[in-house]
């Protein structure tokens, strides 16, 4: 580039700048600027044309004033004029002004684009570079529209100068990043890839950035770059340090280019071609070898460059994960770095090892460094390095060293830095659960955790302990004992009280035999903590007390006394007061039988993803080591904790809300009683408790909020047309429901409330109630993002003949949902006659500008309108026989998809809406039900018989389901619906 | 109460820092600098709350004075103190500037020790302070025990603002009525808001401990006297009232020497004055204000690139009086590229650095009018923003009180010494200045 000659320096500008610098106060500066602006205005206004030099000078001054923070609203035209100058400096200032100051102003943009076009076609390399830099600096969509087609041509043209090619490649990269849809490589692809063969190293370096970015989007099109990259890399790696002259940096040949090449290769799987692969492995080996050589220079730049290549090579090795030999070598190399003087190197080594630990080939090799890592965790001065060490420990943990690692982490926790404590706690909790061979160890560990770092133990951790203790019979007694002992400490953390309250409330009876932990002692111990706790914990303790009344009748009077005291029954907190009043009444009115049923032991929790894991994932950042690995662990843990799907609650209280509040429950706020809007304070959802709703159920809703594990899989909302499973009866312009919607529908056959749908953006909760032929559905739309949804509209349509069968009215919903907020919609349904299809719910909204459109099936099925009918055995069989015409009966034999659990089956049949008739069928294994479907036009009586066969001849569990009803379509539909449920 | 007091230069460097209470830490100094002096946006509020600490600041040319407190103090008291502090400092070393403050920092710390005690304001009367805080270094050797005890008794006595045994050959006093008139007027000549804030400043050179009584044409007093029909009225005031008889004062405050109990009961202003110059009272009126000038603006936009402005000013007072230092400031749009001005009287100039045309007239008699016309050329801009048309402002000085206040009498009684009211030479002067005197255009 031509240097600015001495005569070109702008004296006026220099004087102006020094004036500004010399200003004593802000006011003086503003005055000086106003004066200068007026001067420039009068100069620009002047009728005689300015010469290029003064124009440049004034534009420069304007630019300076703008950069000082003042508004500039003129001078654009002059700047654009500068673009057409033939002098480099004038053109440069013009472009500078344009890139800094011009926004998408329609009239000027045209002129600017014209000037840029002229420069691009000028054949003068410096002008071309200036134009390309301007395009890249502005990088707007308009620029992309105007030049996206032109630049690739310049990039690959044979006669383009090297420096221009460099600029063109980087400019194109920038445009691609801002508006990828406008940059279409198409025909240029192969020629761009061949830039990797260019003579000029600078061009290769620039091109490789572009190719890396492009190949991340369309890996297939750029596949050919792999072999080229490998050969290029091998040429560099094998070259002597003096070969590349300008591109040798402190004796390292082309370090930046090597790093970029290695990074490009990380976009692709290992090359299939053996020769290429061999060459690549050779390269990687050479790099690893070079790391062992004594340094050629003591300068830090030399080692930095060398290590940069080495670390990129190691990440490539980890990415390929197929060369055990290389992996182990990399691991050893990193092991050396672990003890290096340089803190940065130790950090990087720990970070890379984290990923190495997840590879099966190198896991063992990584494990050999455990002592060093533990040492790093304890002695490292920099907290970020300690954090990496903790991550690595977490990653290298397996069954063999779990005890050691967990113990080390626990002991470190006492002195750990506050910023990483919570994460450490989560990690300890997960490891303890994942590799727990013996559950008493697990319980000990977690209780220790709460003792050491109670403040940092998040809710999820202690929920998880409870879940596991409840699901594992063998550990319950031990847990109760340990908890009891832990509670005896004079000061214990509130979380400990929570766990203690819950576990003693459930399993206190297991240790009541010992006189040292007699019921009364247990109660007094818990109650001694009561006054030190926050409201949610107190609420939990109250529930524990009522459980005590059930477990130990002898404590009844003491507990009633406590409940009756003014500090409970007249507590200013409404939740506590309500519990006290209701528990007191419950304990004094209900008979022991009723009490025993109501306060039955909690049913096992349905198996689901550990909530702690979800929490750790949410924390993200560097803590989220390879997710795959965690998933694996989770599965492993799942098996250990025994259980498959054991959904449904067998307890007699329909409302017993046995779940820990998953985030979805909070979002929905369904537990908080009457339909709430997002703003309503939902005290209930904060309280994790066995019977949050027991006995409080006064509004007749079935409050069965089944935490839906399935829905936590995020289903991306897809536009219509993506799905090809359109229901046959849909009118053509009707939106097509999601492919999953049928499945979602089936979920709600036997229940009325829950999460209907969930993806990354939106969660839809549903709550419904039915009486006779009328139904009402409350839909809760929760915005899971922090950005508001606009133009949120929902429509409910009845496709095809359903229009005449169902009468659906929906109230309009708020068009705006704030981030994190929830809105409610009420839909009223009247059943005119029996039906088989489900109404469609179409939801449209804009999220960050993009239109989201999704269609679901509303879970309205014919069985919702059942009215249960009780009848005696005699009546039942009489009616059964009356409905003996072949078309009135529908029968299906199918395999069980879930375990045959009598209680679960009963709950499902009850959820169906029919009356479950006991002692009717001669075979006690069988279930029979009766009910009447209420529709406006008619009533359809239906009878059902379900015969489980636990040992069918094939060894599989089978069911035979028979439905008889007075209308043939009803029988068929019921049979279809029910067959999916068991 | 005030926890500390800081003085900064325009760069935010601390010149004086005096902390009175422990709740104010060192970091308060920086907090103010960062959040107020170096704030990205200019801080216009005089009170700033930073981290539960309140900063009260005033600015004198390039110097910032900030009082800091963590308590809920009377903000008016704090500002009154800060202004008083400025008065004291300028009485000691003249203009408040960075250089003066640096040169006198020992003195300033001494003063701060005296006028604020544990954050409570003390005697800040310059006359009294000057008796024991001097710039001449330690005077201890020359001061006799008697003198020292005299100072002590004066400072701690009932009349802390005047010492005993003052003697003058000529008993003389000067009374200045200084007013500033503020106005906002619509282009059609409708008064949108107007008020006068005035001060009565007295310079007294009287012997002994004279008892003074001050009378003016306050409406309440005149009405009362009219009703009572008292005859011991000292007759017409020396200057003789013309036009309206009395004015309604909205509110007023007095120097501490005035006996407030007497003012409350009889509405008479009686006092023993301090020696030298001081401010006797401050007042504010909003009714029946004589507006000395009327500004009639005429702005015409000719196309996008030209603006024609014509401004007429009319003086509205007795033809015998002369207004001085008249300055009219006509704002110009931000994209002005050239200005041509024609005026019949005075001098007019376009000042680019202030974005305004400044028209200056040295003198102008009452009941006259004068005009200026200007052509402003504009540069077309990309911005669609319209020019905000700031108001035309004006500065002037007139030799009468725009509020209509008249001094009716000032009587001096000194029973111990042998001089009477008639022996005192009294001078009265009225000066009306413009405050914010604006007309929209």
Short mmCIF file of N, CA and C in Angstrom, two decimals, chain A residues 343-477:
data_model
loop_
_atom_site.label_atom_id
_atom_site.label_comp_id
_atom_site.label_asym_id
_atom_site.label_seq_id
_atom_site.Cartn_x
_atom_site.Cartn_y
_atom_site.Cartn_z
N UNK A 343 0.94 -21.85 33.92
CA UNK A 343 -0.44 -22.10 34.36
C UNK A 343 -1.37 -22.33 33.18
N UNK A 344 -1.18 -21.55 32.13
CA UNK A 344 -2.06 -21.69 30.97
C UNK A 344 -1.99 -23.09 30.40
N UNK A 345 -0.79 -23.64 30.37
CA UNK A 345 -0.64 -24.99 29.83
C UNK A 345 -1.35 -26.01 30.70
N UNK A 346 -1.22 -25.83 31.99
CA UNK A 346 -1.91 -26.77 32.89
C UNK A 346 -3.40 -26.71 32.67
N UNK A 347 -3.88 -25.48 32.50
CA UNK A 347 -5.31 -25.30 32.26
C UNK A 347 -5.73 -26.04 31.00
N UNK A 348 -4.99 -25.79 29.93
CA UNK A 348 -5.34 -26.41 28.65
C UNK A 348 -5.24 -27.93 28.74
N UNK A 349 -4.23 -28.41 29.45
CA UNK A 349 -4.06 -29.85 29.56
C UNK A 349 -5.26 -30.46 30.28
N UNK A 350 -5.67 -29.82 31.34
CA UNK A 350 -6.81 -30.33 32.10
C UNK A 350 -8.06 -30.33 31.21
N UNK A 351 -8.20 -29.25 30.46
CA UNK A 351 -9.40 -29.12 29.63
C UNK A 351 -9.42 -30.21 28.56
N UNK A 352 -8.29 -30.42 27.89
CA UNK A 352 -8.26 -31.44 26.85
C UNK A 352 -8.44 -32.83 27.44
N UNK A 353 -7.88 -33.03 28.60
CA UNK A 353 -8.00 -34.35 29.22
C UNK A 353 -9.45 -34.69 29.53
N UNK A 354 -10.21 -33.67 29.85
CA UNK A 354 -11.63 -33.87 30.12
C UNK A 354 -12.27 -34.59 28.95
N UNK A 355 -11.95 -34.14 27.75
CA UNK A 355 -12.55 -34.77 26.58
C UNK A 355 -11.91 -36.12 26.32
N UNK A 356 -10.63 -36.23 26.59
CA UNK A 356 -9.96 -37.52 26.41
C UNK A 356 -10.57 -38.58 27.31
N UNK A 357 -10.97 -38.15 28.49
CA UNK A 357 -11.48 -39.12 29.46
C UNK A 357 -12.73 -39.81 28.96
N UNK A 358 -13.44 -39.16 28.05
CA UNK A 358 -14.69 -39.76 27.59
C UNK A 358 -14.43 -40.79 26.49
N UNK A 359 -13.24 -40.87 25.98
CA UNK A 359 -12.95 -41.86 24.95
C UNK A 359 -12.59 -43.18 25.60
N UNK A 360 -13.13 -44.24 25.03
CA UNK A 360 -12.90 -45.54 25.68
C UNK A 360 -11.43 -45.95 25.62
N UNK A 361 -10.75 -45.48 24.56
CA UNK A 361 -9.35 -45.91 24.39
C UNK A 361 -8.44 -45.26 25.43
N UNK A 362 -8.74 -44.02 25.73
CA UNK A 362 -7.79 -43.31 26.57
C UNK A 362 -8.26 -43.15 28.01
N UNK A 363 -9.47 -43.66 28.30
CA UNK A 363 -9.97 -43.47 29.65
C UNK A 363 -8.99 -43.98 30.70
N UNK A 364 -8.48 -45.17 30.44
CA UNK A 364 -7.55 -45.77 31.40
C UNK A 364 -6.30 -44.92 31.54
N UNK A 365 -5.82 -44.44 30.39
CA UNK A 365 -4.60 -43.63 30.42
C UNK A 365 -4.81 -42.37 31.23
N UNK A 366 -5.97 -41.80 31.08
CA UNK A 366 -6.26 -40.58 31.83
C UNK A 366 -6.28 -40.89 33.32
N UNK A 367 -6.82 -42.06 33.63
CA UNK A 367 -6.98 -42.39 35.05
C UNK A 367 -5.66 -42.45 35.80
N UNK A 368 -4.58 -42.72 35.04
CA UNK A 368 -3.30 -42.82 35.74
C UNK A 368 -2.87 -41.50 36.34
N UNK A 369 -3.46 -40.42 35.86
CA UNK A 369 -3.03 -39.11 36.35
C UNK A 369 -3.85 -38.62 37.54
N UNK A 370 -4.63 -39.53 38.09
CA UNK A 370 -5.59 -39.08 39.10
C UNK A 370 -4.92 -38.33 40.26
N UNK A 371 -3.77 -38.83 40.68
CA UNK A 371 -3.12 -38.18 41.82
C UNK A 371 -2.76 -36.73 41.49
N UNK A 372 -2.20 -36.56 40.28
CA UNK A 372 -1.80 -35.22 39.88
C UNK A 372 -3.00 -34.29 39.85
N UNK A 373 -4.09 -34.81 39.34
CA UNK A 373 -5.27 -33.97 39.19
C UNK A 373 -5.82 -33.59 40.56
N UNK A 374 -5.85 -34.59 41.45
CA UNK A 374 -6.34 -34.29 42.80
C UNK A 374 -5.45 -33.23 43.44
N UNK A 375 -4.18 -33.39 43.19
CA UNK A 375 -3.23 -32.43 43.72
C UNK A 375 -3.51 -31.04 43.16
N UNK A 376 -3.80 -31.00 41.85
CA UNK A 376 -4.09 -29.71 41.21
C UNK A 376 -5.32 -29.07 41.85
N UNK A 377 -6.29 -29.92 42.11
CA UNK A 377 -7.53 -29.40 42.71
C UNK A 377 -7.23 -28.75 44.05
N UNK A 378 -6.27 -29.31 44.75
CA UNK A 378 -6.03 -28.80 46.10
C UNK A 378 -5.08 -27.61 46.12
N UNK A 379 -4.09 -27.64 45.23
CA UNK A 379 -3.01 -26.67 45.39
C UNK A 379 -3.00 -25.57 44.34
N UNK A 380 -3.72 -25.76 43.27
CA UNK A 380 -3.66 -24.79 42.19
C UNK A 380 -4.11 -23.42 42.69
N UNK A 381 -3.41 -22.39 42.23
CA UNK A 381 -3.72 -21.07 42.77
C UNK A 381 -4.90 -20.41 42.07
N UNK A 382 -5.00 -20.70 40.77
CA UNK A 382 -6.02 -20.03 39.98
C UNK A 382 -7.33 -20.82 40.04
N UNK A 383 -8.41 -20.12 40.35
CA UNK A 383 -9.67 -20.84 40.54
C UNK A 383 -10.15 -21.48 39.25
N UNK A 384 -9.87 -20.88 38.10
CA UNK A 384 -10.35 -21.46 36.85
C UNK A 384 -9.64 -22.78 36.58
N UNK A 385 -8.39 -22.88 36.99
CA UNK A 385 -7.67 -24.15 36.81
C UNK A 385 -8.25 -25.19 37.75
N UNK A 386 -8.54 -24.78 38.97
CA UNK A 386 -9.15 -25.73 39.91
C UNK A 386 -10.48 -26.24 39.37
N UNK A 387 -11.20 -25.33 38.75
CA UNK A 387 -12.49 -25.70 38.16
C UNK A 387 -12.28 -26.80 37.11
N UNK A 388 -11.27 -26.61 36.26
CA UNK A 388 -10.98 -27.62 35.23
C UNK A 388 -10.61 -28.95 35.88
N UNK A 389 -9.83 -28.85 36.95
CA UNK A 389 -9.42 -30.08 37.64
C UNK A 389 -10.65 -30.81 38.16
N UNK A 390 -11.59 -30.04 38.70
CA UNK A 390 -12.81 -30.67 39.19
C UNK A 390 -13.57 -31.31 38.04
N UNK A 391 -13.62 -30.62 36.91
CA UNK A 391 -14.30 -31.19 35.74
C UNK A 391 -13.65 -32.50 35.31
N UNK A 392 -12.32 -32.48 35.32
CA UNK A 392 -11.61 -33.67 34.87
C UNK A 392 -11.86 -34.83 35.83
N UNK A 393 -11.82 -34.53 37.10
CA UNK A 393 -12.09 -35.58 38.08
C UNK A 393 -13.46 -36.18 37.81
N UNK A 394 -14.39 -35.32 37.54
CA UNK A 394 -15.75 -35.77 37.28
C UNK A 394 -15.76 -36.66 36.05
N UNK A 395 -15.01 -36.23 35.03
CA UNK A 395 -15.03 -36.98 33.78
C UNK A 395 -14.30 -38.31 33.92
N UNK A 396 -13.26 -38.38 34.72
CA UNK A 396 -12.49 -39.62 34.77
C UNK A 396 -13.06 -40.60 35.79
N UNK A 397 -14.11 -40.21 36.45
CA UNK A 397 -14.64 -41.06 37.50
C UNK A 397 -15.32 -42.29 36.91
N UNK A 398 -15.04 -43.43 37.43
CA UNK A 398 -15.84 -44.61 37.11
C UNK A 398 -15.96 -45.45 38.37
N UNK A 399 -16.53 -46.64 38.21
CA UNK A 399 -16.86 -47.37 39.42
C UNK A 399 -15.61 -47.66 40.27
N UNK A 400 -14.50 -47.88 39.60
CA UNK A 400 -13.32 -48.30 40.35
C UNK A 400 -12.79 -47.19 41.26
N UNK A 401 -12.88 -45.95 40.80
CA UNK A 401 -12.26 -44.90 41.62
C UNK A 401 -13.29 -43.92 42.19
N UNK A 402 -14.58 -44.28 42.06
CA UNK A 402 -15.62 -43.35 42.48
C UNK A 402 -15.46 -42.96 43.93
N UNK A 403 -15.20 -43.97 44.77
CA UNK A 403 -15.15 -43.67 46.19
C UNK A 403 -14.04 -42.70 46.50
N UNK A 404 -12.91 -42.93 45.90
CA UNK A 404 -11.76 -42.06 46.15
C UNK A 404 -12.08 -40.64 45.68
N UNK A 405 -12.59 -40.54 44.45
CA UNK A 405 -12.82 -39.22 43.87
C UNK A 405 -13.88 -38.47 44.66
N UNK A 406 -14.96 -39.17 44.97
CA UNK A 406 -16.02 -38.49 45.70
C UNK A 406 -15.50 -38.02 47.06
N UNK A 407 -14.71 -38.86 47.69
CA UNK A 407 -14.17 -38.47 49.00
C UNK A 407 -13.28 -37.24 48.85
N UNK A 408 -12.44 -37.24 47.80
CA UNK A 408 -11.55 -36.09 47.60
C UNK A 408 -12.34 -34.82 47.34
N UNK A 409 -13.36 -34.95 46.49
CA UNK A 409 -14.14 -33.77 46.16
C UNK A 409 -14.87 -33.26 47.40
N UNK A 410 -15.36 -34.19 48.20
CA UNK A 410 -16.06 -33.77 49.42
C UNK A 410 -15.11 -33.02 50.34
N UNK A 411 -13.91 -33.56 50.47
CA UNK A 411 -12.99 -32.90 51.41
C UNK A 411 -12.55 -31.56 50.84
N UNK A 412 -12.45 -31.49 49.52
CA UNK A 412 -12.07 -30.21 48.92
C UNK A 412 -13.19 -29.18 49.09
N UNK A 413 -14.40 -29.67 49.07
CA UNK A 413 -15.56 -28.78 49.11
C UNK A 413 -15.51 -27.83 50.31
N UNK A 414 -14.95 -28.32 51.40
CA UNK A 414 -14.92 -27.48 52.60
C UNK A 414 -14.13 -26.21 52.39
N UNK A 415 -13.10 -26.30 51.53
CA UNK A 415 -12.27 -25.12 51.31
C UNK A 415 -12.46 -24.53 49.92
N UNK A 416 -13.39 -25.08 49.17
CA UNK A 416 -13.51 -24.69 47.77
C UNK A 416 -13.92 -23.23 47.63
N UNK A 417 -13.59 -22.71 46.48
CA UNK A 417 -13.96 -21.33 46.17
C UNK A 417 -15.48 -21.25 46.04
N UNK A 418 -16.03 -20.13 46.50
CA UNK A 418 -17.49 -20.02 46.51
C UNK A 418 -18.09 -20.13 45.12
N UNK A 419 -17.33 -19.64 44.12
CA UNK A 419 -17.92 -19.59 42.78
C UNK A 419 -18.15 -20.98 42.21
N UNK A 420 -17.40 -21.96 42.65
CA UNK A 420 -17.60 -23.27 42.02
C UNK A 420 -18.27 -24.26 42.97
N UNK A 421 -18.66 -23.79 44.14
CA UNK A 421 -19.20 -24.75 45.10
C UNK A 421 -20.46 -25.44 44.63
N UNK A 422 -21.37 -24.65 44.07
CA UNK A 422 -22.64 -25.26 43.71
C UNK A 422 -22.42 -26.35 42.66
N UNK A 423 -21.54 -26.02 41.70
CA UNK A 423 -21.29 -27.01 40.66
C UNK A 423 -20.64 -28.26 41.24
N UNK A 424 -19.70 -28.04 42.17
CA UNK A 424 -19.05 -29.18 42.81
C UNK A 424 -20.09 -30.05 43.52
N UNK A 425 -21.01 -29.39 44.20
CA UNK A 425 -22.03 -30.13 44.93
C UNK A 425 -22.82 -30.99 43.97
N UNK A 426 -23.22 -30.40 42.84
CA UNK A 426 -24.00 -31.16 41.87
C UNK A 426 -23.19 -32.36 41.37
N UNK A 427 -21.90 -32.12 41.13
CA UNK A 427 -21.08 -33.20 40.59
C UNK A 427 -20.95 -34.32 41.59
N UNK A 428 -20.71 -33.95 42.83
CA UNK A 428 -20.59 -34.99 43.85
C UNK A 428 -21.89 -35.78 43.92
N UNK A 429 -23.00 -35.05 43.88
CA UNK A 429 -24.30 -35.71 44.00
C UNK A 429 -24.49 -36.68 42.84
N UNK A 430 -24.12 -36.25 41.64
CA UNK A 430 -24.33 -37.12 40.48
C UNK A 430 -23.42 -38.34 40.55
N UNK A 431 -22.14 -38.09 40.85
CA UNK A 431 -21.21 -39.22 40.90
C UNK A 431 -21.65 -40.22 41.96
N UNK A 432 -22.06 -39.68 43.10
CA UNK A 432 -22.46 -40.57 44.18
C UNK A 432 -23.62 -41.45 43.74
N UNK A 433 -24.53 -40.84 42.98
CA UNK A 433 -25.69 -41.61 42.57
C UNK A 433 -25.31 -42.61 41.48
N UNK A 434 -24.48 -42.10 40.53
CA UNK A 434 -24.17 -42.89 39.36
C UNK A 434 -23.39 -44.15 39.72
N UNK A 435 -22.43 -44.01 40.61
CA UNK A 435 -21.56 -45.14 40.88
C UNK A 435 -21.83 -45.76 42.25
N UNK A 436 -23.03 -45.51 42.76
CA UNK A 436 -23.35 -46.07 44.06
C UNK A 436 -23.49 -47.57 43.93
N UNK A 437 -22.60 -48.31 44.56
CA UNK A 437 -22.73 -49.76 44.56
C UNK A 437 -23.62 -50.11 45.74
N UNK A 438 -23.37 -49.37 46.78
CA UNK A 438 -24.14 -49.71 47.96
C UNK A 438 -24.79 -48.42 48.44
N UNK A 439 -26.06 -48.51 48.68
CA UNK A 439 -26.81 -47.28 48.85
C UNK A 439 -26.60 -46.62 50.19
N UNK A 440 -26.10 -47.39 51.15
CA UNK A 440 -25.82 -46.71 52.41
C UNK A 440 -24.68 -45.72 52.20
N UNK A 441 -23.74 -46.11 51.32
CA UNK A 441 -22.65 -45.17 50.99
C UNK A 441 -23.21 -43.92 50.36
N UNK A 442 -24.17 -44.12 49.45
CA UNK A 442 -24.78 -42.99 48.76
C UNK A 442 -25.43 -42.04 49.77
N UNK A 443 -26.23 -42.65 50.66
CA UNK A 443 -26.93 -41.81 51.64
C UNK A 443 -25.93 -41.06 52.51
N UNK A 444 -24.89 -41.77 52.92
CA UNK A 444 -23.86 -41.12 53.74
C UNK A 444 -23.26 -39.94 53.00
N UNK A 445 -22.91 -40.19 51.76
CA UNK A 445 -22.25 -39.14 50.98
C UNK A 445 -23.12 -37.90 50.87
N UNK A 446 -24.37 -38.13 50.52
CA UNK A 446 -25.23 -36.97 50.29
C UNK A 446 -25.48 -36.22 51.60
N UNK A 447 -25.67 -36.96 52.67
CA UNK A 447 -25.89 -36.27 53.94
C UNK A 447 -24.65 -35.49 54.34
N UNK A 448 -23.49 -36.07 54.05
CA UNK A 448 -22.25 -35.35 54.29
C UNK A 448 -22.20 -34.07 53.48
N UNK A 449 -22.63 -34.23 52.24
CA UNK A 449 -22.64 -33.10 51.32
C UNK A 449 -23.49 -31.97 51.89
N UNK A 450 -24.66 -32.34 52.37
CA UNK A 450 -25.55 -31.32 52.92
C UNK A 450 -24.93 -30.70 54.16
N UNK A 451 -24.25 -31.53 54.92
CA UNK A 451 -23.63 -31.02 56.14
C UNK A 451 -22.52 -30.02 55.81
N UNK A 452 -21.70 -30.38 54.82
CA UNK A 452 -20.54 -29.55 54.51
C UNK A 452 -20.95 -28.28 53.77
N UNK A 453 -21.77 -28.43 52.78
CA UNK A 453 -22.07 -27.28 51.92
C UNK A 453 -23.57 -27.12 51.75
N UNK A 454 -24.26 -27.07 52.85
CA UNK A 454 -25.72 -27.02 52.80
C UNK A 454 -26.27 -25.91 51.94
N UNK A 455 -25.62 -24.76 52.02
CA UNK A 455 -26.15 -23.61 51.29
C UNK A 455 -26.10 -23.83 49.78
N UNK A 456 -25.18 -24.65 49.35
CA UNK A 456 -24.99 -24.80 47.91
C UNK A 456 -25.72 -26.00 47.36
N UNK A 457 -26.36 -26.74 48.26
CA UNK A 457 -27.10 -27.90 47.79
C UNK A 457 -28.43 -27.41 47.25
N UNK A 458 -28.59 -27.56 45.96
CA UNK A 458 -29.83 -27.06 45.37
C UNK A 458 -30.96 -28.04 45.67
N UNK A 459 -32.16 -27.57 45.44
CA UNK A 459 -33.34 -28.38 45.69
C UNK A 459 -33.23 -29.75 45.04
N UNK A 460 -32.75 -29.71 43.77
CA UNK A 460 -32.73 -30.95 42.99
C UNK A 460 -31.97 -32.05 43.71
N UNK A 461 -30.91 -31.69 44.41
CA UNK A 461 -30.08 -32.72 45.04
C UNK A 461 -30.87 -33.45 46.10
N UNK A 462 -31.53 -32.70 46.95
CA UNK A 462 -32.22 -33.45 48.01
C UNK A 462 -33.51 -34.08 47.53
N UNK A 463 -34.12 -33.54 46.45
CA UNK A 463 -35.25 -34.26 45.86
C UNK A 463 -34.80 -35.65 45.43
N UNK A 464 -33.59 -35.66 44.86
CA UNK A 464 -33.09 -36.89 44.29
C UNK A 464 -32.84 -37.93 45.39
N UNK A 465 -32.31 -37.48 46.51
CA UNK A 465 -32.08 -38.43 47.62
C UNK A 465 -33.39 -39.06 48.00
N UNK A 466 -34.40 -38.20 48.13
CA UNK A 466 -35.71 -38.71 48.55
C UNK A 466 -36.22 -39.71 47.53
N UNK A 467 -36.11 -39.36 46.26
CA UNK A 467 -36.60 -40.26 45.22
C UNK A 467 -35.93 -41.62 45.35
N UNK A 468 -34.61 -41.59 45.54
CA UNK A 468 -33.88 -42.86 45.57
C UNK A 468 -34.21 -43.64 46.82
N UNK A 469 -34.29 -42.96 47.93
CA UNK A 469 -34.61 -43.67 49.17
C UNK A 469 -35.99 -44.29 49.07
N UNK A 470 -36.93 -43.55 48.48
CA UNK A 470 -38.29 -44.08 48.38
C UNK A 470 -38.32 -45.28 47.44
N UNK A 471 -37.55 -45.20 46.37
CA UNK A 471 -37.59 -46.28 45.39
C UNK A 471 -36.81 -47.51 45.83
N UNK A 472 -35.92 -47.37 46.81
CA UNK A 472 -35.09 -48.52 47.21
C UNK A 472 -35.49 -48.96 48.61
N UNK A 473 -36.07 -50.14 48.68
CA UNK A 473 -36.53 -50.61 49.98
C UNK A 473 -35.36 -50.86 50.93
N UNK A 474 -34.26 -51.36 50.37
CA UNK A 474 -33.20 -51.86 51.24
C UNK A 474 -32.49 -50.75 52.00
N UNK A 475 -32.60 -49.53 51.50
CA UNK A 475 -31.80 -48.49 52.12
C UNK A 475 -32.61 -47.63 53.10
N UNK A 476 -33.94 -47.89 53.11
CA UNK A 476 -34.80 -46.98 53.86
C UNK A 476 -34.48 -46.95 55.35
N UNK A 477 -34.31 -48.11 55.90
CA UNK A 477 -34.02 -48.17 57.34
C UNK A 477 -32.73 -47.47 57.67
#
